[in-house]
Short mmCIF file of C-alpha atoms in Angstrom, two decimals:
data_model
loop_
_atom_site.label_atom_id
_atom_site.label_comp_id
_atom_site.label_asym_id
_atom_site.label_seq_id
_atom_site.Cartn_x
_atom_site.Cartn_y
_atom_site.Cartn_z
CA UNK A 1 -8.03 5.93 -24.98
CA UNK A 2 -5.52 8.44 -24.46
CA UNK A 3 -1.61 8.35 -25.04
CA UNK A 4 0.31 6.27 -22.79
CA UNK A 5 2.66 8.29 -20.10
CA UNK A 6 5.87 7.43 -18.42
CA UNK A 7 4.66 7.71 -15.02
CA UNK A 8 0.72 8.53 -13.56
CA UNK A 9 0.24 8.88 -10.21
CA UNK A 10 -2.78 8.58 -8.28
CA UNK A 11 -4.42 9.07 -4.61
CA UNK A 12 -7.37 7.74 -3.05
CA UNK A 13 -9.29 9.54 -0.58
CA UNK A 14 -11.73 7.68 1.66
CA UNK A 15 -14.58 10.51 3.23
CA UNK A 16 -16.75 8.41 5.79
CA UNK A 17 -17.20 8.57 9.77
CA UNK A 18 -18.16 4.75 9.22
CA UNK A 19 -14.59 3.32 8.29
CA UNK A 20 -13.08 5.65 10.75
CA UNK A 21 -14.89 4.52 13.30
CA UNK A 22 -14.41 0.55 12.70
CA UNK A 23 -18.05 -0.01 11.31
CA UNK A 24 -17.13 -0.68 8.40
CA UNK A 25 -14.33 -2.59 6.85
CA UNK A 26 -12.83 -0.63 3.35
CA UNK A 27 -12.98 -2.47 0.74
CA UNK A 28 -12.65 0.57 -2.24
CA UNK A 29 -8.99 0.37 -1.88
CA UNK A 30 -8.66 -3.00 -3.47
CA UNK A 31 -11.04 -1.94 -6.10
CA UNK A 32 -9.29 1.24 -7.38
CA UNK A 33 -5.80 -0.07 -6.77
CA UNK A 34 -6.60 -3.00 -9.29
CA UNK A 35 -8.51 -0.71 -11.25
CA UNK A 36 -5.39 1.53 -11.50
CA UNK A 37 -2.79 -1.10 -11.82
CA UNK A 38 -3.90 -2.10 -15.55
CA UNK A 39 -4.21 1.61 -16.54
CA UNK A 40 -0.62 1.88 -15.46
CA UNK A 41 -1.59 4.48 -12.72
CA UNK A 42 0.63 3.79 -9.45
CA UNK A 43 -1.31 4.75 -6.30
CA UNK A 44 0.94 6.71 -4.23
CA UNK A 45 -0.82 7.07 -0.73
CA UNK A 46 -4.24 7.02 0.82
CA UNK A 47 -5.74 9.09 3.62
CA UNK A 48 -9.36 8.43 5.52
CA UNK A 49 -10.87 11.37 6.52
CA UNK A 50 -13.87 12.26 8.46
CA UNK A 51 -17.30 13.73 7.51
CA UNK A 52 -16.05 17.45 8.12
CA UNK A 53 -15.73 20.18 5.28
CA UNK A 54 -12.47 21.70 6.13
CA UNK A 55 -10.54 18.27 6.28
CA UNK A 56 -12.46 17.27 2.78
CA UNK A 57 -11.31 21.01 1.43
CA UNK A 58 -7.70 20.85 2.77
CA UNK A 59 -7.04 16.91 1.95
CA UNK A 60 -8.08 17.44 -1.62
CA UNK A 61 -6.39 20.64 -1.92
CA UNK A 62 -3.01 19.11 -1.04
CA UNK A 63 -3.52 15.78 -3.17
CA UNK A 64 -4.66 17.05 -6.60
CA UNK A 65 -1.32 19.64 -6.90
CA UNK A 66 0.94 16.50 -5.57
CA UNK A 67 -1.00 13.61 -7.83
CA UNK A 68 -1.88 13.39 -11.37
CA UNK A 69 -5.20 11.53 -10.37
CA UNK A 70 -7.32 11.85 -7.11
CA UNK A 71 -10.00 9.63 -6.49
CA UNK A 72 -12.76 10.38 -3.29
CA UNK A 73 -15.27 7.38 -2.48
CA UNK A 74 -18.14 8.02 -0.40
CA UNK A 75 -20.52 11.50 0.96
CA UNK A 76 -22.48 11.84 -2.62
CA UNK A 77 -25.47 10.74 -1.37
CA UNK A 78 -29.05 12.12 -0.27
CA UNK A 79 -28.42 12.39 3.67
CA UNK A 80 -27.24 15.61 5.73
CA UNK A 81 -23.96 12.93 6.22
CA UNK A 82 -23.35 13.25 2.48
CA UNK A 83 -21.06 16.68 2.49
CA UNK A 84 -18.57 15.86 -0.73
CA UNK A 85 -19.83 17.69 -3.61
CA UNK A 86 -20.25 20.66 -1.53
CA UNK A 87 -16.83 20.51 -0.29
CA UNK A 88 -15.79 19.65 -3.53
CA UNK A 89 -16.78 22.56 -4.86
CA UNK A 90 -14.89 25.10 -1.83
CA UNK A 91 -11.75 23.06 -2.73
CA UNK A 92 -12.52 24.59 -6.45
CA UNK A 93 -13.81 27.55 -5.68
CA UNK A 94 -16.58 26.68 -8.09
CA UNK A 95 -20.38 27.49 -7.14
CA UNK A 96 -22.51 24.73 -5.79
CA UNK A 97 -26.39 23.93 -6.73
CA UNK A 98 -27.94 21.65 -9.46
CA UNK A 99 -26.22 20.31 -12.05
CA UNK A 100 -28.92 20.68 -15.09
CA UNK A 101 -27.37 17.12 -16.48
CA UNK A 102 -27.35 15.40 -13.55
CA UNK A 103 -30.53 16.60 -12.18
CA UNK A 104 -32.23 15.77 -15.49
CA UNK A 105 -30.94 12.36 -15.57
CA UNK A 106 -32.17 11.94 -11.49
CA UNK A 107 -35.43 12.80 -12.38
CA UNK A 108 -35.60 10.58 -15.39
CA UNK A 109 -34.78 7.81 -13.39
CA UNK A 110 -37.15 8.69 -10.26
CA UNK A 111 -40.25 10.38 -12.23
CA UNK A 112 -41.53 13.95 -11.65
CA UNK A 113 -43.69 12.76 -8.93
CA UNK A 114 -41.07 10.44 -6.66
CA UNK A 115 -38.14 13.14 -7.19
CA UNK A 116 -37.85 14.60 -3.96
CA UNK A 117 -35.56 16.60 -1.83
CA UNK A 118 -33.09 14.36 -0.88
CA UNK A 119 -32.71 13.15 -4.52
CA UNK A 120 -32.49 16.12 -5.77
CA UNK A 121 -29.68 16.91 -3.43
CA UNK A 122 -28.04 14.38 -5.27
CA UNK A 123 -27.91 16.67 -8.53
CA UNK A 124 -26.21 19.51 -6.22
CA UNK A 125 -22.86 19.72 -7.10
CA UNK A 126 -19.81 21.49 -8.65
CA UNK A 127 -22.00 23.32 -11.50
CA UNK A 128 -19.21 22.42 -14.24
CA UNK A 129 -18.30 19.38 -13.14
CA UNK A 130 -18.19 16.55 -15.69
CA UNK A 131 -20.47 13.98 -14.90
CA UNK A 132 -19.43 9.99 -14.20
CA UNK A 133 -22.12 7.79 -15.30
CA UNK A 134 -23.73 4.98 -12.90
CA UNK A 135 -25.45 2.01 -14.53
CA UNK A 136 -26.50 0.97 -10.98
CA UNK A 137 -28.38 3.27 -9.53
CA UNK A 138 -28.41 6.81 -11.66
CA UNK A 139 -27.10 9.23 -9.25
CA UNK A 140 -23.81 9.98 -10.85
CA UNK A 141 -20.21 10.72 -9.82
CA UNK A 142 -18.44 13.51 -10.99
CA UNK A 143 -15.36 15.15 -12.06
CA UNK A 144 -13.71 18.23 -11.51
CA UNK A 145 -9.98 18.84 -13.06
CA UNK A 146 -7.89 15.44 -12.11
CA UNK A 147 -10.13 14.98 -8.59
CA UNK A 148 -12.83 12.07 -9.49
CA UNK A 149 -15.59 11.40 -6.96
CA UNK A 150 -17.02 8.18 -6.32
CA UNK A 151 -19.68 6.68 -4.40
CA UNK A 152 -18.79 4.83 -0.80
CA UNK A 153 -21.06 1.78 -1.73
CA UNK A 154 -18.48 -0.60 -3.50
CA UNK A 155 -20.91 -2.30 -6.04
CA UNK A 156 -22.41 0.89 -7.22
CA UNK A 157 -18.70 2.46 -7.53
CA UNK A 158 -17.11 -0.73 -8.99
CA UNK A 159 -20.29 -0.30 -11.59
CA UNK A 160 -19.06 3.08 -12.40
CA UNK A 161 -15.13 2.52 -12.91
CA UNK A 162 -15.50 0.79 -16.22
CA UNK A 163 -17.16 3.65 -17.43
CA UNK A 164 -14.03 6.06 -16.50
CA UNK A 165 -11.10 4.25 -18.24
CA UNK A 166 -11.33 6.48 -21.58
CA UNK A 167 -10.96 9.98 -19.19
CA UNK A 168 -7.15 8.75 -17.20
CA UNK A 169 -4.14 8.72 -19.51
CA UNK A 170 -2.71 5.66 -18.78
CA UNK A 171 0.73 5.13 -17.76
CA UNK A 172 3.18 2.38 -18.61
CA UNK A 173 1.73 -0.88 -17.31
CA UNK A 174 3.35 -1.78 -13.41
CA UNK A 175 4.58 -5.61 -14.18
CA UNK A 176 4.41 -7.88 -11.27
CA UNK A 177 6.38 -11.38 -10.53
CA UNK A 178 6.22 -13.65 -6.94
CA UNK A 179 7.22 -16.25 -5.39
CA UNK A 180 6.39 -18.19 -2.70
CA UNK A 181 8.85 -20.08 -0.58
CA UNK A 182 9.04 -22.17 2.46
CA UNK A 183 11.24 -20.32 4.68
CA UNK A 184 11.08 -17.47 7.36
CA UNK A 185 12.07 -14.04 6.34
CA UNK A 186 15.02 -13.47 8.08
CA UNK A 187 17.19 -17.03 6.32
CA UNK A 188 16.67 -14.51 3.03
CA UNK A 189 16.81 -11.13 4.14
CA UNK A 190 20.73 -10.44 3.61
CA UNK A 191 20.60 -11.96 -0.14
CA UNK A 192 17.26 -10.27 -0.99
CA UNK A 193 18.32 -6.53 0.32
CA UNK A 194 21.87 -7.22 -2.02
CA UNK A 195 19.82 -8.06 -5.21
CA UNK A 196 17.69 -4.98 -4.38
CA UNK A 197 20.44 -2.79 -3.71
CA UNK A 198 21.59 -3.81 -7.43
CA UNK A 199 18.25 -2.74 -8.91
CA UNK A 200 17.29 0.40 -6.60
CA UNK A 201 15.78 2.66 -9.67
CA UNK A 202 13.76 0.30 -11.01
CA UNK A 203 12.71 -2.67 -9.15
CA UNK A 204 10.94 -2.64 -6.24
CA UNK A 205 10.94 -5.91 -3.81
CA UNK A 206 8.60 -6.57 -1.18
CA UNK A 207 9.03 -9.30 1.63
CA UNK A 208 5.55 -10.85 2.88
CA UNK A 209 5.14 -13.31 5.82
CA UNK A 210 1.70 -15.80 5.63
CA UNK A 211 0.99 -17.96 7.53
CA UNK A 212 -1.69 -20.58 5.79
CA UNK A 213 -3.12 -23.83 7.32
CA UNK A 214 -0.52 -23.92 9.87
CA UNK A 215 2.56 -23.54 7.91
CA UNK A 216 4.97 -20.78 7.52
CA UNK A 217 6.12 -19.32 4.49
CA UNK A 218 7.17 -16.10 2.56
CA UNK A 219 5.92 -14.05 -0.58
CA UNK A 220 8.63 -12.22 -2.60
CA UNK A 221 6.79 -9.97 -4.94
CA UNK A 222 8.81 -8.23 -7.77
CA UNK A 223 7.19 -4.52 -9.50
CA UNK A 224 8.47 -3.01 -12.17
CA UNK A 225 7.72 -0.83 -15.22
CA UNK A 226 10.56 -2.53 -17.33
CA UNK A 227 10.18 -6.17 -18.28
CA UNK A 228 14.08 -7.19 -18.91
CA UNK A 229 14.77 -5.63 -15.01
CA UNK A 230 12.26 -7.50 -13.74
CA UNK A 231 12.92 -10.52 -15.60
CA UNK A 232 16.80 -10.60 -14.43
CA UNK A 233 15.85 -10.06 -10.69
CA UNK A 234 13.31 -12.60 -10.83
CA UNK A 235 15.97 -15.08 -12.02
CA UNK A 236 18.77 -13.45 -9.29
CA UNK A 237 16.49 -14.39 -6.65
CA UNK A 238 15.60 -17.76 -7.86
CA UNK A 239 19.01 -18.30 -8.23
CA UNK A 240 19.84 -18.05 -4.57
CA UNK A 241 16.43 -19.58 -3.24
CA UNK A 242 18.39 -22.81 -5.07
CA UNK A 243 21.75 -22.21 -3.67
CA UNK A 244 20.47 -21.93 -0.33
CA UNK A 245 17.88 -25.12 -1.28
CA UNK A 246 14.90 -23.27 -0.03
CA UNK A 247 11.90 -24.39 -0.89
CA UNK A 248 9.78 -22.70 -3.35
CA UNK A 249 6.37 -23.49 -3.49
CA UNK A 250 5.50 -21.84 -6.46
CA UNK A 251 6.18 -18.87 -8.53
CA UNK A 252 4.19 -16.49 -10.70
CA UNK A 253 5.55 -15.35 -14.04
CA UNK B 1 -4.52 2.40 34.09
CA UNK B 2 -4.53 5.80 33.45
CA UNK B 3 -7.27 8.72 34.20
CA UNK B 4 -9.92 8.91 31.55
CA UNK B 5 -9.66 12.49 30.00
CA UNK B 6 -12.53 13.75 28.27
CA UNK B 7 -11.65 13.50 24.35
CA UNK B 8 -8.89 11.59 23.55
CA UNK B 9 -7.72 11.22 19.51
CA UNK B 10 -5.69 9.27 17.40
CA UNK B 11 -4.48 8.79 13.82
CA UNK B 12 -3.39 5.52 11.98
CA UNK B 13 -0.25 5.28 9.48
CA UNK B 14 -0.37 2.19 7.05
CA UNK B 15 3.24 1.48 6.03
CA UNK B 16 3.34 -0.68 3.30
CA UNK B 17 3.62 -1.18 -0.64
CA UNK B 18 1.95 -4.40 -0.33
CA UNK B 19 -1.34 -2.35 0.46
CA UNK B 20 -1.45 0.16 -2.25
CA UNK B 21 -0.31 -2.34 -5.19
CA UNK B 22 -3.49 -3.78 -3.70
CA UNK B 23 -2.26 -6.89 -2.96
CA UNK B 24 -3.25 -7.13 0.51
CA UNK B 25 -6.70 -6.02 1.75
CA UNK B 26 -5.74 -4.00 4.71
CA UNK B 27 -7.59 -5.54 8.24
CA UNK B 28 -5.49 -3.72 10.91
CA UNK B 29 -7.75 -0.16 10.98
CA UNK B 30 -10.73 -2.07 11.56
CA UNK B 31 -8.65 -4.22 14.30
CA UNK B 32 -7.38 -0.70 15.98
CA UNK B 33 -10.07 1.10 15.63
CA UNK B 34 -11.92 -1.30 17.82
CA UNK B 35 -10.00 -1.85 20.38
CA UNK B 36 -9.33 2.25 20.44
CA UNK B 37 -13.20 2.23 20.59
CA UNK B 38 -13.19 0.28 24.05
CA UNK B 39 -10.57 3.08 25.34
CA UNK B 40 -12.60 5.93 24.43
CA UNK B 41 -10.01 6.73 22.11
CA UNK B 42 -11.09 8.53 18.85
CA UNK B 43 -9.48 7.50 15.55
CA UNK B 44 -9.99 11.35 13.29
CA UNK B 45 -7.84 10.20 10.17
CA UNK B 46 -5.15 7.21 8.86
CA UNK B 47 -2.72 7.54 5.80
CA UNK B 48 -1.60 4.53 4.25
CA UNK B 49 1.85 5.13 2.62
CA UNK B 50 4.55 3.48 0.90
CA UNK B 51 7.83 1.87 2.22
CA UNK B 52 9.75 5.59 1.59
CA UNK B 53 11.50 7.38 4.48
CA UNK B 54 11.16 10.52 3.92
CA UNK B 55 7.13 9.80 3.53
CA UNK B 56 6.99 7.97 6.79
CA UNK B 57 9.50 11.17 8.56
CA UNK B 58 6.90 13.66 7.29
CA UNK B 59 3.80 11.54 8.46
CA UNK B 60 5.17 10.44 11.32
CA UNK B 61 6.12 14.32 12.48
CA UNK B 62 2.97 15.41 10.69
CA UNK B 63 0.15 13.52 12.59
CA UNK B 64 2.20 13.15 16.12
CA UNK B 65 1.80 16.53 16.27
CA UNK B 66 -2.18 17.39 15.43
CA UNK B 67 -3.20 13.99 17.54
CA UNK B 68 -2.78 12.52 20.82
CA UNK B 69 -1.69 9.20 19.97
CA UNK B 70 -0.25 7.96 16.50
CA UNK B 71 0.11 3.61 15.58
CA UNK B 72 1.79 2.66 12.71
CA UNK B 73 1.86 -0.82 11.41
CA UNK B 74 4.34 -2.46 9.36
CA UNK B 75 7.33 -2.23 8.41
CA UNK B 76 9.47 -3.44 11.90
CA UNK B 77 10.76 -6.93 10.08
CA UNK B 78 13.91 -8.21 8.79
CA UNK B 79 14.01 -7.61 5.16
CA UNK B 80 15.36 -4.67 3.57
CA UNK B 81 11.90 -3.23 2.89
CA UNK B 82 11.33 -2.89 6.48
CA UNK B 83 12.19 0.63 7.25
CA UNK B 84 9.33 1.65 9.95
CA UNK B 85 12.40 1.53 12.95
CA UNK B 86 14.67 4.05 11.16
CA UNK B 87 12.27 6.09 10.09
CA UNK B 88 10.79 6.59 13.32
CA UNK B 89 14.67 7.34 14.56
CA UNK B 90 14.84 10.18 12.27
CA UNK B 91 11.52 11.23 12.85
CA UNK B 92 12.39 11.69 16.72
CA UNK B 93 16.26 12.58 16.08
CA UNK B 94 17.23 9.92 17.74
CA UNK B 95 20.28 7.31 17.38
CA UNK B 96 18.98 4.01 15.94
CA UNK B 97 20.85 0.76 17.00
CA UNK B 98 20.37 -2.35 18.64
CA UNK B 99 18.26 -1.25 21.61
CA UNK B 100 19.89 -3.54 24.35
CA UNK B 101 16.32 -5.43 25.95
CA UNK B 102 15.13 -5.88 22.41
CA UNK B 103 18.25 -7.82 21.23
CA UNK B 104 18.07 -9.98 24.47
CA UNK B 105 14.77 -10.42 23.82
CA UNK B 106 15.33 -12.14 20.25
CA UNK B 107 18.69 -13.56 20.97
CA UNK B 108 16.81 -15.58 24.18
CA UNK B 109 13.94 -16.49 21.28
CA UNK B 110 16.07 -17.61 18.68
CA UNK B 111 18.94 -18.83 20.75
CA UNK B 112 22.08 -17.92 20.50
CA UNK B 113 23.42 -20.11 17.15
CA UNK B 114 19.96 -19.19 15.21
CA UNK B 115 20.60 -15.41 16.05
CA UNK B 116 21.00 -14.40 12.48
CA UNK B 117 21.85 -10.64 10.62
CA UNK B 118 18.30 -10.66 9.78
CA UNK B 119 16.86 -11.71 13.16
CA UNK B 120 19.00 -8.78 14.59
CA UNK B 121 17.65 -6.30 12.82
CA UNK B 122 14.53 -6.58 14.30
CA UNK B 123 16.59 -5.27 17.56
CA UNK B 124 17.40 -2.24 15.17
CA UNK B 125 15.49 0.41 16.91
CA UNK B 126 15.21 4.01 18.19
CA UNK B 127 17.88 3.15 21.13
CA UNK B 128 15.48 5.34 23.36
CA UNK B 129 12.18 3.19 22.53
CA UNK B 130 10.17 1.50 25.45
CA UNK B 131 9.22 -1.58 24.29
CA UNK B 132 5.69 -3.22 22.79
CA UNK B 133 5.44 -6.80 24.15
CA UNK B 134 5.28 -9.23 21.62
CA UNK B 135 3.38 -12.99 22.45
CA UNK B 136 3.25 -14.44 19.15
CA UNK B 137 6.74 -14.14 17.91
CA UNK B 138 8.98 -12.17 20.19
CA UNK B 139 10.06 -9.23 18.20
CA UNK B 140 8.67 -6.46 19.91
CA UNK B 141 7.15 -3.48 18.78
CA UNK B 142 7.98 0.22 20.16
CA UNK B 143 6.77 3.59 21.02
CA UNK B 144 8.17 6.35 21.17
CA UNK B 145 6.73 9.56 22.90
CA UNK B 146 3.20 9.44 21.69
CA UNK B 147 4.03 7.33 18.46
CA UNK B 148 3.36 3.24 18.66
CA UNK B 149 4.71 1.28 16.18
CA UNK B 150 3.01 -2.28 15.53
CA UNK B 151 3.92 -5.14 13.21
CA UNK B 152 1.91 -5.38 9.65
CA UNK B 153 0.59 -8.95 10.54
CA UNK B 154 -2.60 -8.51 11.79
CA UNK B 155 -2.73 -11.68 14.17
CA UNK B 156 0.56 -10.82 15.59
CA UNK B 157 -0.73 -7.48 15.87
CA UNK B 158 -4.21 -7.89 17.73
CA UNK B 159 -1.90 -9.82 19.86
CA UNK B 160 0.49 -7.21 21.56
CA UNK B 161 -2.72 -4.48 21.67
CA UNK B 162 -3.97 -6.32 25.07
CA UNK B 163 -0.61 -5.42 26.36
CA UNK B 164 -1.10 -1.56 25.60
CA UNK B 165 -4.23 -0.49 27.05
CA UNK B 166 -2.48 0.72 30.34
CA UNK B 167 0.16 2.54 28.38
CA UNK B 168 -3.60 4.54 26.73
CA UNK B 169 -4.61 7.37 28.65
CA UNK B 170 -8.50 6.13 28.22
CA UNK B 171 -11.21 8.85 27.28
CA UNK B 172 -14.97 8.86 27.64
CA UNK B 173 -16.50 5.86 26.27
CA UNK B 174 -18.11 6.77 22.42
CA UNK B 175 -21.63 5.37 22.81
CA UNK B 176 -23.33 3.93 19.41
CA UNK B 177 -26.81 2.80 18.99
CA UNK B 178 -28.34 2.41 15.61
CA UNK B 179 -31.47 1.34 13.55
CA UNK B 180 -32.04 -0.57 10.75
CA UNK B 181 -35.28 0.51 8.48
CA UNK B 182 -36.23 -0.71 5.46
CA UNK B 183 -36.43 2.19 3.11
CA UNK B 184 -34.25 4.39 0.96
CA UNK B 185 -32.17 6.84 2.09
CA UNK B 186 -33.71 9.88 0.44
CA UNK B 187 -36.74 9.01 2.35
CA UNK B 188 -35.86 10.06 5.55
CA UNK B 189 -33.00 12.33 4.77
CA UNK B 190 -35.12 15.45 5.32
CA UNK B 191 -35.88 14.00 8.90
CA UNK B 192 -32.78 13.10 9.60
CA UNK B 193 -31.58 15.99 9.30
CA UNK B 194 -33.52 18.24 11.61
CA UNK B 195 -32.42 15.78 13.94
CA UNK B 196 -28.66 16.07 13.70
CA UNK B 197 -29.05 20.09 13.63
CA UNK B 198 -30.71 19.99 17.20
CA UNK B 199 -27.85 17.62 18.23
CA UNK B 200 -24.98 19.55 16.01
CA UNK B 201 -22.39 19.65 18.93
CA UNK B 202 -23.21 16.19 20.61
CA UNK B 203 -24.23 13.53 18.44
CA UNK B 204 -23.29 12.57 15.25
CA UNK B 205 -25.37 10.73 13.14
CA UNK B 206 -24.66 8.64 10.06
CA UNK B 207 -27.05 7.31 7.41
CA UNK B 208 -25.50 4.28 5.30
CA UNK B 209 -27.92 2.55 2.56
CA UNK B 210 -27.30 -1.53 2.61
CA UNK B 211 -28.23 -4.47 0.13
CA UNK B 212 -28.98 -7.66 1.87
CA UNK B 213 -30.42 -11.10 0.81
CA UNK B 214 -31.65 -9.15 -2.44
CA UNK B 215 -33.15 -6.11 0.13
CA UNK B 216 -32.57 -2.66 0.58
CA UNK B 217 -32.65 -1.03 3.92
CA UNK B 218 -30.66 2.00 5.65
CA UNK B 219 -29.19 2.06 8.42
CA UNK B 220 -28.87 5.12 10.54
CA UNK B 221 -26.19 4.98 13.29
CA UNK B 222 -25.79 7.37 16.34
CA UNK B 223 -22.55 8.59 18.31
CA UNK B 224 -21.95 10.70 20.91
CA UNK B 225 -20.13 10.42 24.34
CA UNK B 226 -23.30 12.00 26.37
CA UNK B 227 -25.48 8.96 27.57
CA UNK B 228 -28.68 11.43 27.71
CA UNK B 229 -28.04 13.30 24.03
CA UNK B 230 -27.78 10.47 22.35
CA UNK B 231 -31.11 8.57 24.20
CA UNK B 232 -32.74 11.81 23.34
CA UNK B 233 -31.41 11.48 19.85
CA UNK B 234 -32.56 7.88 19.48
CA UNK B 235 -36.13 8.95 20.83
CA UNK B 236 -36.63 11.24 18.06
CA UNK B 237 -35.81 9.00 15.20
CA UNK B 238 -37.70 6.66 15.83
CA UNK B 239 -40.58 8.72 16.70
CA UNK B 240 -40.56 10.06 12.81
CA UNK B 241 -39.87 6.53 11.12
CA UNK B 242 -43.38 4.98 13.08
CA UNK B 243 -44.95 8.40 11.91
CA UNK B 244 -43.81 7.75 8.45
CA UNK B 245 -44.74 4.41 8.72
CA UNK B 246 -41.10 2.89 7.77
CA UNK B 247 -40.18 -0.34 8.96
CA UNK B 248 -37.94 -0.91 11.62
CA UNK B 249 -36.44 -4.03 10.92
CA UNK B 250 -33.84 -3.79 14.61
CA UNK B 251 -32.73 -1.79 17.00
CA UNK B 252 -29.41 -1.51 19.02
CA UNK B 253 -29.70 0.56 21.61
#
């Protein structure tokens, strides 16, 4: 594993017609994000983009200079749909066509006499890309620089993330505290903005509404890199929940 | 409502830490998207980014700018971390304050002794705003020029879109139709795509491999806003899947 950093950054790009046109419901998000969060890598923004070349090229091209870690799901498969690893390649500037590796791996999986065109497209990508293996179905991802690309399908892609963790230097871990509380958000919103006004560098505190089997309530989650900050917020804001005898339902250390 | 205009775009800003910690599994594309759907509206990209001003200022005047209509969701609360309003103020360069319907609007909800700090902020607005009518819990959302700001609670959310669609001017319906076959995807890729390249400028079609009940299957989905193309389309598909003797398993035409 390599050396822990200070602070990795990371950005998830989402190439599919299907999620931008409501068919299907994202669920890759989740996956890398909790992925990410035990390597210590923060994920800093995500875009959707369509099935087109030049918004693949230009997204990419502006993410991988601004991110230390860029992650594309989706468009690596065998259909005409399936556009990524070319693109991939423009962004680079690197020539396209079969990866010997990956195209010797494909047809070890398929057999001479099943291997055909639209599997072999599969092996078409950025010639010196470095290859990310898939225990589910063979075709694999693939890496070029700090921009790793995935499949769409989320059990093939979850399959292949384990596989990755040894190739992103990991940052410092992103701690995490909540608490639940029987209240609405605005009886706490003056006292929570002042005790994260006193920790603006390093804490950051969210506000959450729910509303679960027909009662109200609010999640205060707590993120930090340093343990000690997040440890004397946590007990700021517990502090006042008490004063102002709000009820908490539970909290998570 | 308004006159439908031929083709009619829009983009989608996530604001929200709470998605990209991956705490929360984001619903609200899925819940725009189809409701932009019904309008004819098309949905070409959506950035989810974090609670940061000068990210939401840059997005904001990024994507308002390349697309007809821009939503954002989230953000519009009482707590601190709820910085969608100003944003948008400084996106537009204009004065944010309590926007004078808005705060009547809460202060009638709440009544007058309940009307706290936090409960006002919600008021806090671009002063300029027209208001987003809000029937699950009063505070309203806004839009300015072509920009719509929404709520981050999806329920509250699908609930104030039935009160937009005459504020949409509506575009030519997106038709879909698709088939499900039970095959791989490499299969019928070759097919597939002499299809789309007679249909490059009308139809677009999408191939997306499933696992169901232990099964595998594909299935191939066709847009276009020309009623004839995409028949046309639809024809020849399924003319090459009964020649290559692949199994339909249903239709939606």
């Amino acid at each position: 594993m390599k050396k822990a950093n200070k602070k990795m950054s990371a950005a998830i790009i989402i190439i599919g017609n299907e999620i931008l046109s409501g068919r299907t419901q994202d669920t890759n998000v989740v996956l890398i994000t909790k992925w990410l969060n035990r390597l210590g890598v923060k994920l800093k923004e995500v875009r959707i983009i369509p099935d087109i070349e030049k918004s693949i090229v230009r997204t990419v091209n502006r993410l991988r200079k601004k991110f230390n870690y860029v992650f594309t799901t989706g468009g690596i498969g065998p259909t005409h749909d399936d556009i990524t690893s070319r693109s991939i390649a423009k962004a680079f500037r690197q020539s396209y066509g079969y990866h010997k590796e990956a195209y010797k791996i494909l047809e070890n999986y398929y057999g001479k006499d099943n291997f055909n065109q639209g599997r072999k497209k599969m092996a078409k990508i950025p010639k010196k890309a470095k290859l990310i293996f898939n225990p589910s179905s063979a075709a694999p991802g693939f890496i070029v620089n700090n921009v790793f690309c995935l499949p769409g399908v989320p059990s093939i892609l979850e399959s292949m993330l384990i596989g990755l963790e040894g190739k992103i230097v990991k940052g410092k871990k992103i701690i995490s505290k909540s608490i639940n509380i029987r209240t609405v958000e605005s009886e706490i919103a003056r006292e929570l903005e002042l005790v994260q006004n006193n920790y603006k560098k390093d804490v950051e505190i969210g506000s959450y509404p729910f509303f679960k089997q027909g009662k109200i309530g609010v999640s205060i989650v707590i993120r930090s890199i340093k343990k000690n900050k997040i440890d004397d917020c946590f007990k700021k804001i517990v502090s006042f929940l008490k004063k102002k005898k709000i009820k908490i339902i539970y909290k998570k250390e």
